[in-house]
Short mmCIF file of C-alpha atoms in Angstrom, two decimals:
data_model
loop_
_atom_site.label_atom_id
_atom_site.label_comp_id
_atom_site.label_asym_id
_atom_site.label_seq_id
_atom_site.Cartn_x
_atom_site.Cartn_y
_atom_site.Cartn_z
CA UNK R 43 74.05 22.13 38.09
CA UNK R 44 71.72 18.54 38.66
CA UNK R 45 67.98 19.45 39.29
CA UNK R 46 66.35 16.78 41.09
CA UNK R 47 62.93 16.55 39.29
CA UNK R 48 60.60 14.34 41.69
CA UNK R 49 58.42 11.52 39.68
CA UNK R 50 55.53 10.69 41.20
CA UNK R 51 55.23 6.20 41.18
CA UNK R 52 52.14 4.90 39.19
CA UNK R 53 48.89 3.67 41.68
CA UNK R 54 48.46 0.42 41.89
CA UNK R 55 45.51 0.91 39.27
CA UNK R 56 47.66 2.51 36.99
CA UNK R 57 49.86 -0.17 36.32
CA UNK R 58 46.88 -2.79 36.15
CA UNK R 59 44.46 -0.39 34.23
CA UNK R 60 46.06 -1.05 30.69
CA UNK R 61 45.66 -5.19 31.20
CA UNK R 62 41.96 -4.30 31.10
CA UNK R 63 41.93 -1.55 28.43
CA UNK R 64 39.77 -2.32 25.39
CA UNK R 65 37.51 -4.99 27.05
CA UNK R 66 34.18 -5.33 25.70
CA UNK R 67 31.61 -4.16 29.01
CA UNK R 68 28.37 -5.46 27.50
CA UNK R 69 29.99 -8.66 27.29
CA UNK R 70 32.05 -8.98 30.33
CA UNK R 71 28.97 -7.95 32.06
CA UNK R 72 26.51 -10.72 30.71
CA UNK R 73 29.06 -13.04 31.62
CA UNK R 74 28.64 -12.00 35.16
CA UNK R 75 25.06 -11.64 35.40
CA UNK R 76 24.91 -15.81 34.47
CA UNK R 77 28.41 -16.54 36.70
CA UNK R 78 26.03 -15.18 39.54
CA UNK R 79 22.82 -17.04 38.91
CA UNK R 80 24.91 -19.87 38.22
CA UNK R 81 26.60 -19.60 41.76
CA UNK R 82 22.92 -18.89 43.32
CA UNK R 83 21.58 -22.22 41.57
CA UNK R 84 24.50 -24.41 42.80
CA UNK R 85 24.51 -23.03 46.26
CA UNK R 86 20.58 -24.25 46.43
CA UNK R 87 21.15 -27.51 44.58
CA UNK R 88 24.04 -28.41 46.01
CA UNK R 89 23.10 -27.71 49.33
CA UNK R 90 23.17 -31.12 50.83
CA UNK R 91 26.78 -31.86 49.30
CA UNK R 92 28.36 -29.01 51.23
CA UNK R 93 31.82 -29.08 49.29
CA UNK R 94 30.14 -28.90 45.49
CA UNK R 95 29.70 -25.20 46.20
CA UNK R 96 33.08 -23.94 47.20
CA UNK R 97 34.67 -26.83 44.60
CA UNK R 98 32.49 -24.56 42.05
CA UNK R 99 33.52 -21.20 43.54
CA UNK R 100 37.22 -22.66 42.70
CA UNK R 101 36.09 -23.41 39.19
CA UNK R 102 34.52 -20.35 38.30
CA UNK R 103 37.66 -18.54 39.87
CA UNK R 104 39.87 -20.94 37.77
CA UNK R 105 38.16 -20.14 34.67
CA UNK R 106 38.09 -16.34 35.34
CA UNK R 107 41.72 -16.28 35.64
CA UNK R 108 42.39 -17.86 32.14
CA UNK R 109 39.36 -16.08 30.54
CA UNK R 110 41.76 -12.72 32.18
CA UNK R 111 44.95 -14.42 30.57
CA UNK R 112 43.74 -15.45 27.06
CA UNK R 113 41.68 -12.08 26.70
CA UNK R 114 45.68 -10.27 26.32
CA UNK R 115 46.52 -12.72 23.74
CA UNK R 116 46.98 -10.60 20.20
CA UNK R 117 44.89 -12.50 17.50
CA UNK R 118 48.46 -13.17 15.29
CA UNK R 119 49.27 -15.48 18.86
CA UNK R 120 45.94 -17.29 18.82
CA UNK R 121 46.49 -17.97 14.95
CA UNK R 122 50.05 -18.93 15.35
CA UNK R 123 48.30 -21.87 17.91
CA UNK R 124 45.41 -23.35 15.43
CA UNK R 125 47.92 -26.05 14.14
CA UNK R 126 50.18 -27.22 16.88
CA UNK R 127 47.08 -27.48 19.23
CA UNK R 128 44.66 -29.08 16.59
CA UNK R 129 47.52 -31.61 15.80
CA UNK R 130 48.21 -32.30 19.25
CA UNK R 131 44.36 -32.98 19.88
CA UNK R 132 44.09 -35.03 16.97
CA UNK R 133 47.17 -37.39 18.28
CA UNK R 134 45.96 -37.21 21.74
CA UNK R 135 42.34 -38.74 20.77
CA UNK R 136 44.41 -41.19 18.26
CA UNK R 137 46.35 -42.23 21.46
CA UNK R 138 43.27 -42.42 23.40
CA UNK R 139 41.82 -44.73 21.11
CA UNK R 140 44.59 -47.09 21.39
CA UNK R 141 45.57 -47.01 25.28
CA UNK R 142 42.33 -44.87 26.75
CA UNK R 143 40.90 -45.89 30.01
CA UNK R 144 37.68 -45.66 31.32
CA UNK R 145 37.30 -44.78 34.71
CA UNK R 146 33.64 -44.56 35.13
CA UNK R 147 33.40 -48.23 33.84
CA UNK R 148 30.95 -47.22 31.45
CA UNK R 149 31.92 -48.79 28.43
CA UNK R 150 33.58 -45.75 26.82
CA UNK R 151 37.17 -44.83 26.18
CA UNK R 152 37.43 -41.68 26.59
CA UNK R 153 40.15 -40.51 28.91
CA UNK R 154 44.48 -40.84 28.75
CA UNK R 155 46.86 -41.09 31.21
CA UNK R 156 49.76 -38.88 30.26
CA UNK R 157 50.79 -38.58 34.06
CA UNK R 158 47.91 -37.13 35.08
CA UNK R 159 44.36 -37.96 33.62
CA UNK R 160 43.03 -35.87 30.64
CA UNK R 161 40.17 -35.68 28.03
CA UNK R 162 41.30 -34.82 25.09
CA UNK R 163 37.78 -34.40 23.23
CA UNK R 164 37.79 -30.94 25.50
CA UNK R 165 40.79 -29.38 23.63
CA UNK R 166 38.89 -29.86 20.11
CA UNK R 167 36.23 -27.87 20.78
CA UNK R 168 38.88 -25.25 20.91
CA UNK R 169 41.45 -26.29 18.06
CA UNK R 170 38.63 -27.50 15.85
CA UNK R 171 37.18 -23.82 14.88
CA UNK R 172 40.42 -22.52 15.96
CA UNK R 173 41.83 -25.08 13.20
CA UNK R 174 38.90 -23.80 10.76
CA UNK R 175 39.07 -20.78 10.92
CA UNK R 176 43.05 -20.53 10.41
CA UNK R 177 42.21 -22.26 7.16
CA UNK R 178 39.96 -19.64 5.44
CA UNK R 179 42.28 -16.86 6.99
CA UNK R 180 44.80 -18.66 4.96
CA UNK R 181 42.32 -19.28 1.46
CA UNK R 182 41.34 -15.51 1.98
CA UNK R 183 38.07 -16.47 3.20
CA UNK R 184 36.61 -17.36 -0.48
CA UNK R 185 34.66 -19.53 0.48
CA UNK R 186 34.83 -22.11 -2.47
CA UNK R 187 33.85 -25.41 -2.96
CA UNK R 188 37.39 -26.53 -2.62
CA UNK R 189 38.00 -24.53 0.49
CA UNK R 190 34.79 -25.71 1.98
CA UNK R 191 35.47 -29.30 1.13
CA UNK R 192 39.05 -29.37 3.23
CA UNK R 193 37.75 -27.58 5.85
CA UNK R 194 34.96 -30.06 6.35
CA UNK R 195 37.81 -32.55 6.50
CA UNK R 196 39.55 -30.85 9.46
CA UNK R 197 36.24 -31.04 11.39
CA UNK R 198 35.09 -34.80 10.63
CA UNK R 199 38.37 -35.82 11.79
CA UNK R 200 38.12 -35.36 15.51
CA UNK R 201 34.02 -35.49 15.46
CA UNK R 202 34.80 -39.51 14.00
CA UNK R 203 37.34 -40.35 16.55
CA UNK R 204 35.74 -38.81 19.72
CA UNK R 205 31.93 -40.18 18.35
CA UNK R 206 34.23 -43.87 18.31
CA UNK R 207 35.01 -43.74 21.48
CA UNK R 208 31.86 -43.36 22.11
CA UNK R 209 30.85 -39.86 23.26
CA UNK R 210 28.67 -38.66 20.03
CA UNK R 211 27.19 -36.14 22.50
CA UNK R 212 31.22 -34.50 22.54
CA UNK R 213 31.32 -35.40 19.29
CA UNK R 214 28.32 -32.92 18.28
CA UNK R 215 29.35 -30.15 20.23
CA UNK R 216 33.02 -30.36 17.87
CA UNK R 217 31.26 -31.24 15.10
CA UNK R 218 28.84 -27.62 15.29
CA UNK R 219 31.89 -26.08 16.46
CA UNK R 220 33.55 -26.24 13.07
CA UNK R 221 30.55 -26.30 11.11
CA UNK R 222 29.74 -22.72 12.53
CA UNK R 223 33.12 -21.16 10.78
CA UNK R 224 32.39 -23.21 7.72
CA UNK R 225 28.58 -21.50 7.56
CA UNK R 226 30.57 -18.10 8.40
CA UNK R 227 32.63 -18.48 5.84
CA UNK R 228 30.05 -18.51 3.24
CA UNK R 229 28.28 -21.76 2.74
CA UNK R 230 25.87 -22.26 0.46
CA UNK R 231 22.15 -22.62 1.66
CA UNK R 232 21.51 -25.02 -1.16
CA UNK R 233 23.39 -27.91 0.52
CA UNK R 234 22.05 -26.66 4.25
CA UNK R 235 18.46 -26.63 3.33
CA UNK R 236 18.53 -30.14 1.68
CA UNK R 237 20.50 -31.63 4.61
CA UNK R 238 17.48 -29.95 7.10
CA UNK R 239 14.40 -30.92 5.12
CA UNK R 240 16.08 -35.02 5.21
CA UNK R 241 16.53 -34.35 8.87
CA UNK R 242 13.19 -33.67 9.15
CA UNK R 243 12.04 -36.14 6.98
CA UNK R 244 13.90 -38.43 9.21
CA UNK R 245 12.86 -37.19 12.80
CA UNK R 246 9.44 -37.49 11.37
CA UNK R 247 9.74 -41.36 10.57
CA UNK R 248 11.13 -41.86 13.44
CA UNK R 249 8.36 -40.29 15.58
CA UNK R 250 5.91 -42.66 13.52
CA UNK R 251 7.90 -46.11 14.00
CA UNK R 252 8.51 -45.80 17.56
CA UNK R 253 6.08 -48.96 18.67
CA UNK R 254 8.26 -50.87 16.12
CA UNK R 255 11.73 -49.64 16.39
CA UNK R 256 11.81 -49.57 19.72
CA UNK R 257 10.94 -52.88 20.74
CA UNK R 258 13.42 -54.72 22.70
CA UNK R 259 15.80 -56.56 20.57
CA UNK R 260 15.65 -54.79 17.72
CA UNK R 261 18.97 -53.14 16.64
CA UNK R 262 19.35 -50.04 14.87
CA UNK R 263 22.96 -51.02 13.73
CA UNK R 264 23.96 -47.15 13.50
CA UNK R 265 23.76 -46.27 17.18
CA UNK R 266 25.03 -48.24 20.24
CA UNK R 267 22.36 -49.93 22.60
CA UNK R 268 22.62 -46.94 24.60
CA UNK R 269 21.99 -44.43 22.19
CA UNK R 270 19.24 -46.35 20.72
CA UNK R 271 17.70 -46.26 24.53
CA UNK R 272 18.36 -42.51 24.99
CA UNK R 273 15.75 -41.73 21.84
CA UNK R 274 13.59 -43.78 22.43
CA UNK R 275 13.14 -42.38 26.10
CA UNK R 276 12.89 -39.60 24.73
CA UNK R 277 9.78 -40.37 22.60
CA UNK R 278 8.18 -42.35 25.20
CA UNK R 279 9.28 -41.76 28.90
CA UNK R 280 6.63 -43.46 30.17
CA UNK R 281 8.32 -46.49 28.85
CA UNK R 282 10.70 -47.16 31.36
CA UNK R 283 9.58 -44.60 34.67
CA UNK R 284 11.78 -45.84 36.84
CA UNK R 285 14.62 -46.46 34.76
CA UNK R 286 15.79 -45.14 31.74
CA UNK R 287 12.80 -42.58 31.61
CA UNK R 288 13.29 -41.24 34.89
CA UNK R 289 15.53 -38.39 34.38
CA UNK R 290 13.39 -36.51 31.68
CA UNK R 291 10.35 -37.28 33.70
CA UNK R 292 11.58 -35.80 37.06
CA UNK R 293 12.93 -32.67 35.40
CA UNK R 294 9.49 -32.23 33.66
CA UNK R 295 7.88 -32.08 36.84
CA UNK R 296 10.45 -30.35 38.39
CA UNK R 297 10.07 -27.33 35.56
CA UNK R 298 6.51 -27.49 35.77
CA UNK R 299 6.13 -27.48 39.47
CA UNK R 300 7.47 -23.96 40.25
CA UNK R 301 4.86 -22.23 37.83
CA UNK R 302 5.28 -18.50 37.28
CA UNK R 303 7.58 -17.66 40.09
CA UNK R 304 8.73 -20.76 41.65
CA UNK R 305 8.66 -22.56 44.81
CA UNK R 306 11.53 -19.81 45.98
CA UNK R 307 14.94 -19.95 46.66
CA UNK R 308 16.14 -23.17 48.78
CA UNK R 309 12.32 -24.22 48.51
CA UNK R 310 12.55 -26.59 45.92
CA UNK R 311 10.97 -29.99 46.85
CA UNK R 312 11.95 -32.16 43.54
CA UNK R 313 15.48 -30.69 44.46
CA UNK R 314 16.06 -31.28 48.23
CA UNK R 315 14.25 -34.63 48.24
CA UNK R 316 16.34 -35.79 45.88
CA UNK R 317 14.21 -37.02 43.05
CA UNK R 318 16.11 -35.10 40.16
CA UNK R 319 19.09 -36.64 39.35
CA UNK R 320 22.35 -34.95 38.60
CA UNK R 321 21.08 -31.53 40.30
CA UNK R 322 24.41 -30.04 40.70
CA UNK R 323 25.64 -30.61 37.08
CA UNK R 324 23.58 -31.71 33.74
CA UNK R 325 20.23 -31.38 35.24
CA UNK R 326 21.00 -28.03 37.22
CA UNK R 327 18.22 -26.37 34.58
CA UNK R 328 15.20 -28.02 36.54
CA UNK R 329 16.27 -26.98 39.87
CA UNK R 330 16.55 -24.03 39.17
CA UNK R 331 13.29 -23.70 37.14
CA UNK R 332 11.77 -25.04 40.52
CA UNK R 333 12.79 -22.24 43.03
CA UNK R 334 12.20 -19.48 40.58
CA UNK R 335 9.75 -20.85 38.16
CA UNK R 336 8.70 -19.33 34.55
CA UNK R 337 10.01 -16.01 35.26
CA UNK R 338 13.33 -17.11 36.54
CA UNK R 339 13.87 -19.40 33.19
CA UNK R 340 13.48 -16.40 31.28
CA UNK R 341 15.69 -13.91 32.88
CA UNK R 342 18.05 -16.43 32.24
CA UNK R 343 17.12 -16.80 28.98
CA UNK R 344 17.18 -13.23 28.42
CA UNK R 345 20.75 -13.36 30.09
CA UNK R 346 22.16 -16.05 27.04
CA UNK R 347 20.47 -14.35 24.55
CA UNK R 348 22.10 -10.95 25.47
CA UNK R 349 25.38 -12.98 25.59
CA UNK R 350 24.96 -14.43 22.04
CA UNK R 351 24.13 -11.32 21.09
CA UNK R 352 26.91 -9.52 21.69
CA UNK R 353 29.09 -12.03 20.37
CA UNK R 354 27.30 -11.74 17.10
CA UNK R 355 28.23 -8.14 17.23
CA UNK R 356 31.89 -8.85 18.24
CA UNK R 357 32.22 -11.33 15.19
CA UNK R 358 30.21 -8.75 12.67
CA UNK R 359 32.45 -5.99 13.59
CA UNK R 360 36.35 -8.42 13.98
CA UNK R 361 39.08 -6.88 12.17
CA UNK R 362 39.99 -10.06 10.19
CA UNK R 363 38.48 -13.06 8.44
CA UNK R 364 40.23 -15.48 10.85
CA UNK R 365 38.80 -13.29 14.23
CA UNK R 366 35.52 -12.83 12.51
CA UNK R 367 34.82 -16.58 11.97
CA UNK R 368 36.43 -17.83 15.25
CA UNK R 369 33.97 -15.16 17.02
CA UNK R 370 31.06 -16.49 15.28
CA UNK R 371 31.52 -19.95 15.80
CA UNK R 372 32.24 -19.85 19.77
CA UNK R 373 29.11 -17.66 20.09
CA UNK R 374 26.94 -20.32 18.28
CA UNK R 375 28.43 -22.81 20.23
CA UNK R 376 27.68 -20.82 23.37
CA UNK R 377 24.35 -21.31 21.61
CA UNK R 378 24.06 -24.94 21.24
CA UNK R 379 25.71 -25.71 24.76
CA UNK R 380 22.58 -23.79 26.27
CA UNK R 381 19.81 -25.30 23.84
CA UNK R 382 20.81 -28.56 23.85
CA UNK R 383 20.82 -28.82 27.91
CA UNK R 384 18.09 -26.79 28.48
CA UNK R 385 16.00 -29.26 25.49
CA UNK R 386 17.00 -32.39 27.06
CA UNK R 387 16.11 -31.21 30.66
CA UNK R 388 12.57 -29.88 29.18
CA UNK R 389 12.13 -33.46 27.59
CA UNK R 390 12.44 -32.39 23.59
CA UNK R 391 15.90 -33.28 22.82
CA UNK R 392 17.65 -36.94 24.39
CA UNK R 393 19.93 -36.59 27.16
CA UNK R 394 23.42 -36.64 26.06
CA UNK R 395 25.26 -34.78 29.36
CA UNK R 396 25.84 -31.20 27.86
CA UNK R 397 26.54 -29.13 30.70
CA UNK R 398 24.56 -25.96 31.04
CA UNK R 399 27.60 -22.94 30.56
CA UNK R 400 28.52 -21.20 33.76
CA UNK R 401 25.37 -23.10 35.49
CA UNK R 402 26.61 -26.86 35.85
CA UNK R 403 29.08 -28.33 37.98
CA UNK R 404 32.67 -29.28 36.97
CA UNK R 405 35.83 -27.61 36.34
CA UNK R 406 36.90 -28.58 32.52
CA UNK R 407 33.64 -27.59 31.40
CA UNK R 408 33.98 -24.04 32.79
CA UNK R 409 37.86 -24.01 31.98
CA UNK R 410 37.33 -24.61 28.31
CA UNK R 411 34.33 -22.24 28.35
CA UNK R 412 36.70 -19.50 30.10
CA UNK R 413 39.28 -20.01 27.32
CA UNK R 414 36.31 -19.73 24.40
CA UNK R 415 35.12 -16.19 25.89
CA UNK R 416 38.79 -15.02 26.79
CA UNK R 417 39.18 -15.86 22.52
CA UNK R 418 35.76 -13.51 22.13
CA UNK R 419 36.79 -10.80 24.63
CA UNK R 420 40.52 -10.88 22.99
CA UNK R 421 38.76 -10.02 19.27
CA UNK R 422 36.94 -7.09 20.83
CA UNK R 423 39.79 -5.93 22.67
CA UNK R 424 41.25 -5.96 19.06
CA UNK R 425 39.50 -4.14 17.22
CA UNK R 426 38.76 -1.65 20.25
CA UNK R 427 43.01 -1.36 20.52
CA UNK R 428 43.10 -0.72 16.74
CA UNK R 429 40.95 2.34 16.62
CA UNK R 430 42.42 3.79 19.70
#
């Protein structure tokens, strides 16, 4: 005799519930909270260019999908990746060194044809700590002189070639990248407080010598022409108004104009008229300051700093040496993203076109930062999985 036992067919939800199962809330929810203002500041600034919005909407969708995709990645796939990717970004900036273009005619090599057009400095800011981190997962994360030694290797190699191309702004952001695993991994505060009291020492000379070093025709032989101009801007706006000073000097009146609360939304003068340049993408910081003034920069600073937060948490509490250094270092580099743009908008750091995460316009930018928080959301989803 057959009995016929009816079986009920999973919901929809069912069957989609266990791709979200283990996700860390807190973070997944600060990551919203700045995806929104971000979408609210570019709908403002980028009112007069009526496609920059719904380009961004794409972007942000873009990177939400692949933030959804690498957050289901076990951590034995992402370590399984750190060498094939960081040796395919190192020969990708070696090849763009040797046949790069330059389509913005700027005097800097820093894009490849491979069919389509790439940037190949944006997949070391991944591999790099990626790269890093696979390395003292390998040592056993002891942290010795040795150890240390190699992995600063691994990092100068890409921060060298993309800083020759020249993008030493890129270069940086790599550079911190790996540093951040290195400092993870246990290194010593005897050489970092050395290297920041000379860095003071030297930011301190240069302060004093600006009437002489910046004189026109003198050549600082370290830095390109540009460079050199971007400091000394920086130290003297005033310098050049109209020219190579006006960027700082319309975001500091931008900032300053909306006061406590801000001119309100789609009130901004600076914005709408035009005078801050690169509204939509690097400079997005003062427009926004403008329509919703003191109070609105610090919600959104409260909004990073819950962020970073979290991913400190996420990296104290990571199941292995390899997930616990890769979390730290993308959440300090979540950290330097927003400092530097939001210093070189406020006039104390030079500009050196860091976008502003999940606030500025453009698409790689928010890919690659989609991909760095899918790699945090995939080590809380692994240790979560574990103790379930």
């Amino acid at each position: 005799m057959i009995i016929n036992t009816p079986f009920d067919s999973p919901t929809l939800w069912q069957r989609v519930q266990p791709l979200f199962r283990g996700f860390d809330l807190p973070l997944l929810l600060a990551i919203l909270i700045i995806a929104t203002i971000g979408l609210t500041a570019m709908y403002s600034a980028g009112y007069d260019n009526g496609a920059r919005f719904g380009l961004q909407v794409r972007n942000m969708a873009l990177a939400g999908v692949v933030f959804f995709l690498v957050a289901q990645a076990p951590q034995q796939r992402l370590m399984s990746l750190a060498v094939p990717l960081y040796t395919l970004g190192v020969i990708l900036l070696l090849l763009t060194a040797a046949f790069g273009i330059d389509p913005t005619n700027k005097g800097a090599r820093r894009w490849l044809n491979v069919g389509i057009v790439i940037q190949p400095s944006e997949i070391l800011k991944i591999a790099t700590p990626l790269m890093a981190a696979w390395w003292f997962q390998r040592r056993e994360g002891r942290g010795q002189t040795g150890d240390i030694a190699k992995a600063f290797v691994l990092v100068l190699v890409p921060f060298l070639l993309v800083a020759k191309q020249p993008d030493l702004g890129t270069g940086l952001l790599i550079f911190f990248a790996g540093f951040f695993v290195i400092f993870f991994a246990g290194l010593s505060w005897k050489l970092i407080l050395p290297a920041i009291a000379l860095g003071s020492i030297g930011i301190i000379a240069l302060i004093l010598a600006e009437p002489t070093i910046c004189q026109p025709g003198v050549d600082w032989h370290v830095l390109h022409t540009y460079q050199k101009n971007r400091v000394c801007t920086l130290l003297d706006p005033n310098r050049d108004p109209l020219g190579k000073g006006f960027h700082i000097i319309q975001g500091m009146i931008a900032i300053g104009s909306g006061g406590l609360t801000g001119k309100g939304f789609m009130q901004g003068t600076q914005t709408h008229l035009e005078f801050i340049p690169e509204r939509t993408s690097d400079f997005i910081f003062a427009a926004f300051s403008e329509e919703f003034g003191f109070a609105g920069g610090c919600a959104l600073l409260a909004a990073y700093t819950f962020l970073i937060f979290r991913g400190l948490v996420i990296a104290h509490e990571a199941p292995t040496t390899f997930s616990r250094l890769l979390a730290g270092s993308i959440t300090m580099s979540f950290f330097v993203y927003a400092f530097v743009n939001m210093g070189m908008v406020s006039g104390i750091l030079p500009v050196v076109g860091v976008p502003l995460p999940f606030m500025s316009y453009g698409g790689t930018a928010l890919v690659t930062l989609g991909l760095s928080l899918g790699i945090l959301m995939s080590i809380a989803r692994s240790r979560r999985l574990m103790q379930s």
